[in-house]
């Protein structure tokens, strides 16, 4: 009986050996073949799809398109924030390094403070250089209230420069008169680090005053500060105010901080002034709008009805109704009685 049990045990042992060493490896081999075949079929299907799309099946497909919603990005330079971006969505590929944005808002920082804000319908970002482009109803705002409208802008992270080579429309900060300066130009540059805004080529501007009068200015360029309401016009400046015409290389609009009102205008570099009955020249002309007086300095000369008046300083009071001359030198035309 014992020998019979031993024989049965030996037979079972042999059958187990056959299963483990012969049958089971064959099964594994068949399973692996099925998996390999499945992979091959999948690859062939993908190859066929690429060919139908006109793409090269051999090209490495590592630049898969990605889409994201509710994007928020922050870029820093030298330990300080450069810009901060918000977008409704972003679409791009890791391989190309470029991302397309929808409904963009960007804050540009200067010494950890927001200096300028730009918004637009769409934009792009280069993930390598961190440069930005925004287009479609683009509005750029300075923190002190200047608003610039352009078709598009670009931003260079290396230069910290916002640029628009297209027409620009600007609205200045509102003041006590209720309306700010309105300006048009051919192109725009914003120097973020200097908080300075430059408008170039064929600049025209108007500034209403609270007495119903207004300034009209034409110049080659204009410069505005993001820190104050100072405005400068440069290059062949031509200005009209209350029937008076002024011409010179440079004009500065100065605001009284306490009154929040345009207080004076200074025209520099050789100025010509004319109105209905007189003509004047000087190195510098200051228009004190609050005191309603005009001061001519630096070889001032006034010619009226062929009479010439000069001195060290000529002051027109009450908007030109009265004249005060320091160290007067007069040249009167001889008239026959």
Coordinates of N, CA, C and O in Angstrom, one line a residue, residues 33-109:
X33 N 3.0 37.2 -27.2 CA 2.8 37.4 -28.6 C 1.5 38.3 -28.8 O 1.5 39.1 -29.7
X34 N 0.5 38.0 -28.0 CA -0.8 38.7 -28.2 C -0.6 40.2 -27.8 O -1.1 41.1 -28.5
X35 N 0.2 40.5 -26.8 CA 0.5 41.9 -26.4 C 1.3 42.6 -27.5 O 1.0 43.7 -27.8
X36 N 2.3 41.9 -28.0 CA 3.1 42.5 -29.1 C 2.3 42.8 -30.3 O 2.4 43.9 -30.9
X37 N 1.4 41.9 -30.6 CA 0.5 42.0 -31.8 C -0.4 43.2 -31.6 O -0.6 44.0 -32.5
X38 N -0.9 43.4 -30.4 CA -1.8 44.5 -30.1 C -1.1 45.8 -30.2 O -1.6 46.8 -30.8
X39 N 0.2 45.9 -29.8 CA 1.0 47.1 -29.9 C 1.3 47.4 -31.4 O 1.2 48.6 -31.8
X40 N 1.6 46.4 -32.1 CA 1.8 46.6 -33.6 C 0.6 47.1 -34.3 O 0.7 48.1 -35.1
X41 N -0.6 46.6 -33.9 CA -1.8 47.1 -34.6 C -2.1 48.5 -34.2 O -2.5 49.3 -35.0
X42 N -1.8 48.9 -32.9 CA -2.0 50.2 -32.5 C -1.0 51.2 -33.2 O -1.4 52.3 -33.6
X43 N 0.2 50.8 -33.4 CA 1.2 51.6 -34.1 C 0.8 51.8 -35.6 O 0.9 52.9 -36.1
X44 N 0.3 50.7 -36.2 CA -0.1 50.8 -37.5 C -1.3 51.8 -37.7 O -1.4 52.5 -38.7
X45 N -2.2 51.7 -36.7 CA -3.4 52.6 -36.8 C -2.9 54.0 -36.6 O -3.4 54.9 -37.4
X46 N -2.0 54.3 -35.7 CA -1.5 55.7 -35.5 C -0.8 56.2 -36.8 O -0.9 57.3 -37.2
X47 N 0.0 55.3 -37.4 CA 0.7 55.6 -38.6 C -0.3 56.0 -39.7 O 0.0 57.0 -40.4
X48 N -1.3 55.3 -39.8 CA -2.3 55.5 -40.9 C -3.0 56.9 -40.6 O -3.3 57.6 -41.5
X49 N -3.3 57.2 -39.3 CA -3.9 58.4 -39.0 C -3.0 59.6 -39.4 O -3.5 60.6 -39.9
X50 N -1.7 59.5 -39.1 CA -0.8 60.6 -39.4 C -0.7 60.8 -40.9 O -0.6 61.9 -41.3
X51 N -0.7 59.7 -41.6 CA -0.6 59.8 -43.1 C -1.8 60.5 -43.6 O -1.7 61.3 -44.6
X52 N -3.0 60.2 -43.1 CA -4.2 60.9 -43.5 C -4.2 62.3 -43.2 O -4.8 63.1 -43.9
X53 N -3.5 62.7 -42.1 CA -3.4 64.2 -41.8 C -2.2 64.9 -42.5 O -2.0 66.1 -42.3
X54 N -1.5 64.1 -43.3 CA -0.4 64.7 -44.1 C 0.8 64.9 -43.3 O 1.7 65.7 -43.6
X55 N 1.0 64.2 -42.2 CA 2.2 64.3 -41.3 C 3.1 63.1 -41.6 O 2.7 62.1 -42.0
X56 N 4.4 63.4 -41.3 CA 5.4 62.3 -41.4 C 5.3 61.4 -40.2 O 5.5 61.8 -39.1
X57 N 5.0 60.1 -40.5 CA 4.9 59.1 -39.4 C 6.2 58.9 -38.6 O 6.2 58.5 -37.5
X58 N 7.3 59.2 -39.3 CA 8.6 59.0 -38.7 C 9.0 60.2 -37.8 O 9.9 60.1 -37.0
X59 N 8.3 61.3 -37.9 CA 8.6 62.5 -37.1 C 8.3 62.2 -35.7 O 7.2 61.7 -35.3
X60 N 9.2 62.7 -34.8 CA 9.0 62.4 -33.4 C 7.8 63.3 -32.9 O 7.8 64.5 -33.0
X61 N 6.8 62.6 -32.3 CA 5.6 63.3 -31.9 C 5.7 63.6 -30.4 O 5.0 63.1 -29.6
X62 N 6.6 64.5 -30.0 CA 6.8 64.9 -28.6 C 6.2 66.2 -28.3 O 6.4 66.8 -27.2
X63 N 5.6 66.9 -29.3 CA 5.1 68.3 -29.1 C 3.6 68.2 -29.1 O 2.9 68.9 -29.9
X64 N 3.0 67.4 -28.3 CA 1.6 67.3 -28.3 C 0.9 68.6 -27.8 O 1.4 69.2 -26.9
X65 N -0.2 68.9 -28.4 CA -0.9 70.2 -28.1 C -1.5 70.0 -26.7 O -2.0 69.0 -26.3
X66 N -1.4 71.1 -25.9 CA -1.9 71.2 -24.6 C -2.8 72.4 -24.4 O -2.5 73.4 -25.0
X67 N -3.9 72.3 -23.7 CA -4.8 73.4 -23.4 C -5.0 73.5 -21.9 O -5.0 72.5 -21.2
X68 N -5.0 74.8 -21.5 CA -5.2 75.1 -20.1 C -6.2 76.2 -19.9 O -6.2 77.1 -20.7
X69 N -6.9 76.2 -18.8 CA -7.9 77.3 -18.5 C -7.5 78.0 -17.3 O -6.9 77.4 -16.4
X70 N -7.8 79.2 -17.1 CA -7.6 80.0 -15.9 C -6.1 80.1 -15.6 O -5.6 79.7 -14.6
X71 N -5.3 80.6 -16.6 CA -3.8 80.7 -16.5 C -3.4 81.9 -15.6 O -3.9 83.0 -15.8
X72 N -2.4 81.6 -14.7 CA -1.8 82.7 -13.9 C -0.3 82.4 -13.9 O 0.1 81.3 -13.4
X73 N 0.5 83.3 -14.4 CA 1.9 83.1 -14.5 C 2.6 84.4 -13.9 O 2.2 85.5 -14.0
X74 N 3.8 84.1 -13.2 CA 4.6 85.2 -12.7 C 6.0 85.0 -13.1 O 6.6 83.9 -13.0
X75 N 6.6 86.0 -13.7 CA 8.0 86.0 -14.1 C 8.8 87.0 -13.3 O 8.4 88.1 -13.1
X76 N 10.0 86.6 -12.9 CA 10.9 87.4 -12.1 C 12.2 87.5 -12.7 O 12.7 86.7 -13.5
X77 N 12.9 88.7 -12.4 CA 14.2 88.9 -12.8 C 15.0 89.4 -11.6 O 14.6 90.4 -10.9
X78 N 16.2 88.8 -11.4 CA 17.1 89.3 -10.3 C 16.3 89.3 -9.0 O 16.5 90.3 -8.2
X79 N 15.5 88.4 -8.7 CA 14.8 88.3 -7.4 C 13.6 89.2 -7.3 O 13.0 89.3 -6.2
X80 N 13.2 90.0 -8.3 CA 12.1 90.9 -8.3 C 11.1 90.5 -9.4 O 11.6 90.1 -10.5
X81 N 9.8 90.7 -9.2 CA 8.8 90.4 -10.2 C 9.0 91.3 -11.4 O 9.2 92.5 -11.3
X82 N 9.0 90.7 -12.6 CA 9.0 91.4 -13.8 C 7.6 91.7 -14.3 O 7.2 92.8 -14.5
X83 N 6.8 90.6 -14.5 CA 5.4 90.7 -14.9 C 4.6 89.6 -14.3 O 5.1 88.5 -14.0
X84 N 3.3 89.8 -14.2 CA 2.4 88.9 -13.7 C 1.2 88.8 -14.7 O 0.6 89.8 -15.1
X85 N 0.9 87.6 -15.2 CA -0.1 87.4 -16.3 C -1.3 86.6 -15.9 O -1.1 85.6 -15.2
X86 N -2.4 87.0 -16.3 CA -3.7 86.3 -16.2 C -4.3 86.1 -17.5 O -4.3 87.0 -18.4
X87 N -4.8 84.9 -17.8 CA -5.5 84.6 -19.1 C -6.6 83.6 -18.9 O -6.5 82.7 -18.0
X88 N -7.6 83.8 -19.7 CA -8.8 82.8 -19.6 C -8.3 81.4 -20.0 O -8.8 80.4 -19.5
X89 N -7.4 81.4 -21.0 CA -7.0 80.1 -21.5 C -5.6 80.2 -22.2 O -5.3 81.3 -22.6
X90 N -4.9 79.1 -22.3 CA -3.7 79.0 -23.0 C -3.6 77.7 -23.8 O -4.1 76.7 -23.3
X91 N -3.0 77.8 -25.0 CA -2.9 76.6 -25.8 C -1.5 76.7 -26.5 O -1.1 77.7 -27.0
X92 N -0.8 75.5 -26.5 CA 0.5 75.5 -27.1 C 1.1 74.1 -26.9 O 0.4 73.1 -26.6
X93 N 2.4 74.0 -27.2 CA 3.1 72.7 -27.1 C 4.4 72.9 -26.4 O 5.1 74.0 -26.6
X94 N 4.8 72.0 -25.6 CA 6.0 72.1 -24.9 C 7.2 72.1 -25.8 O 8.2 72.8 -25.5
X95 N 7.1 71.5 -27.0 CA 8.3 71.4 -27.9 C 8.5 72.8 -28.5 O 9.7 73.2 -28.7
X96 N 7.5 73.6 -28.9 CA 7.7 74.8 -29.5 C 8.1 75.9 -28.6 O 8.7 76.9 -29.0
X97 N 7.6 75.9 -27.4 CA 7.9 76.9 -26.4 C 7.1 78.2 -26.5 O 7.2 79.1 -25.8
X98 N 6.1 78.2 -27.4 CA 5.2 79.3 -27.6 C 3.8 78.9 -27.2 O 3.3 77.8 -27.4
X99 N 3.1 79.9 -26.5 CA 1.7 79.6 -26.0 C 0.8 80.7 -26.5 O 1.2 81.9 -26.5
X100 N -0.4 80.4 -26.9 CA -1.4 81.3 -27.4 C -2.4 81.5 -26.2 O -2.8 80.6 -25.6
X101 N -2.7 82.8 -26.0 CA -3.5 83.2 -24.8 C -4.8 83.9 -25.3 O -4.8 84.5 -26.3
X102 N -5.8 83.7 -24.5 CA -7.1 84.4 -24.7 C -7.4 85.3 -23.5 O -7.3 84.9 -22.4
X103 N -7.9 86.5 -23.8 CA -8.3 87.4 -22.8 C -7.2 87.6 -21.8 O -7.2 87.0 -20.7
X104 N -6.3 88.5 -22.2 CA -5.0 88.6 -21.4 C -5.0 89.9 -20.6 O -5.5 90.9 -21.0
X105 N -4.5 89.8 -19.4 CA -4.2 90.9 -18.5 C -2.8 90.7 -17.9 O -2.6 89.7 -17.3
X106 N -2.0 91.7 -18.1 CA -0.6 91.6 -17.6 C -0.3 92.8 -16.7 O -0.5 94.0 -17.1
X107 N 0.3 92.6 -15.6 CA 0.8 93.6 -14.7 C 2.4 93.7 -14.9 O 3.0 92.7 -14.7
X108 N 2.9 94.9 -15.2 CA 4.3 95.1 -15.3 C 4.8 95.8 -14.0 O 4.3 96.9 -13.7
X109 N 5.8 95.2 -13.4 CA 6.3 95.7 -12.1 C 7.6 96.5 -12.3 O 8.4 96.2 -13.1

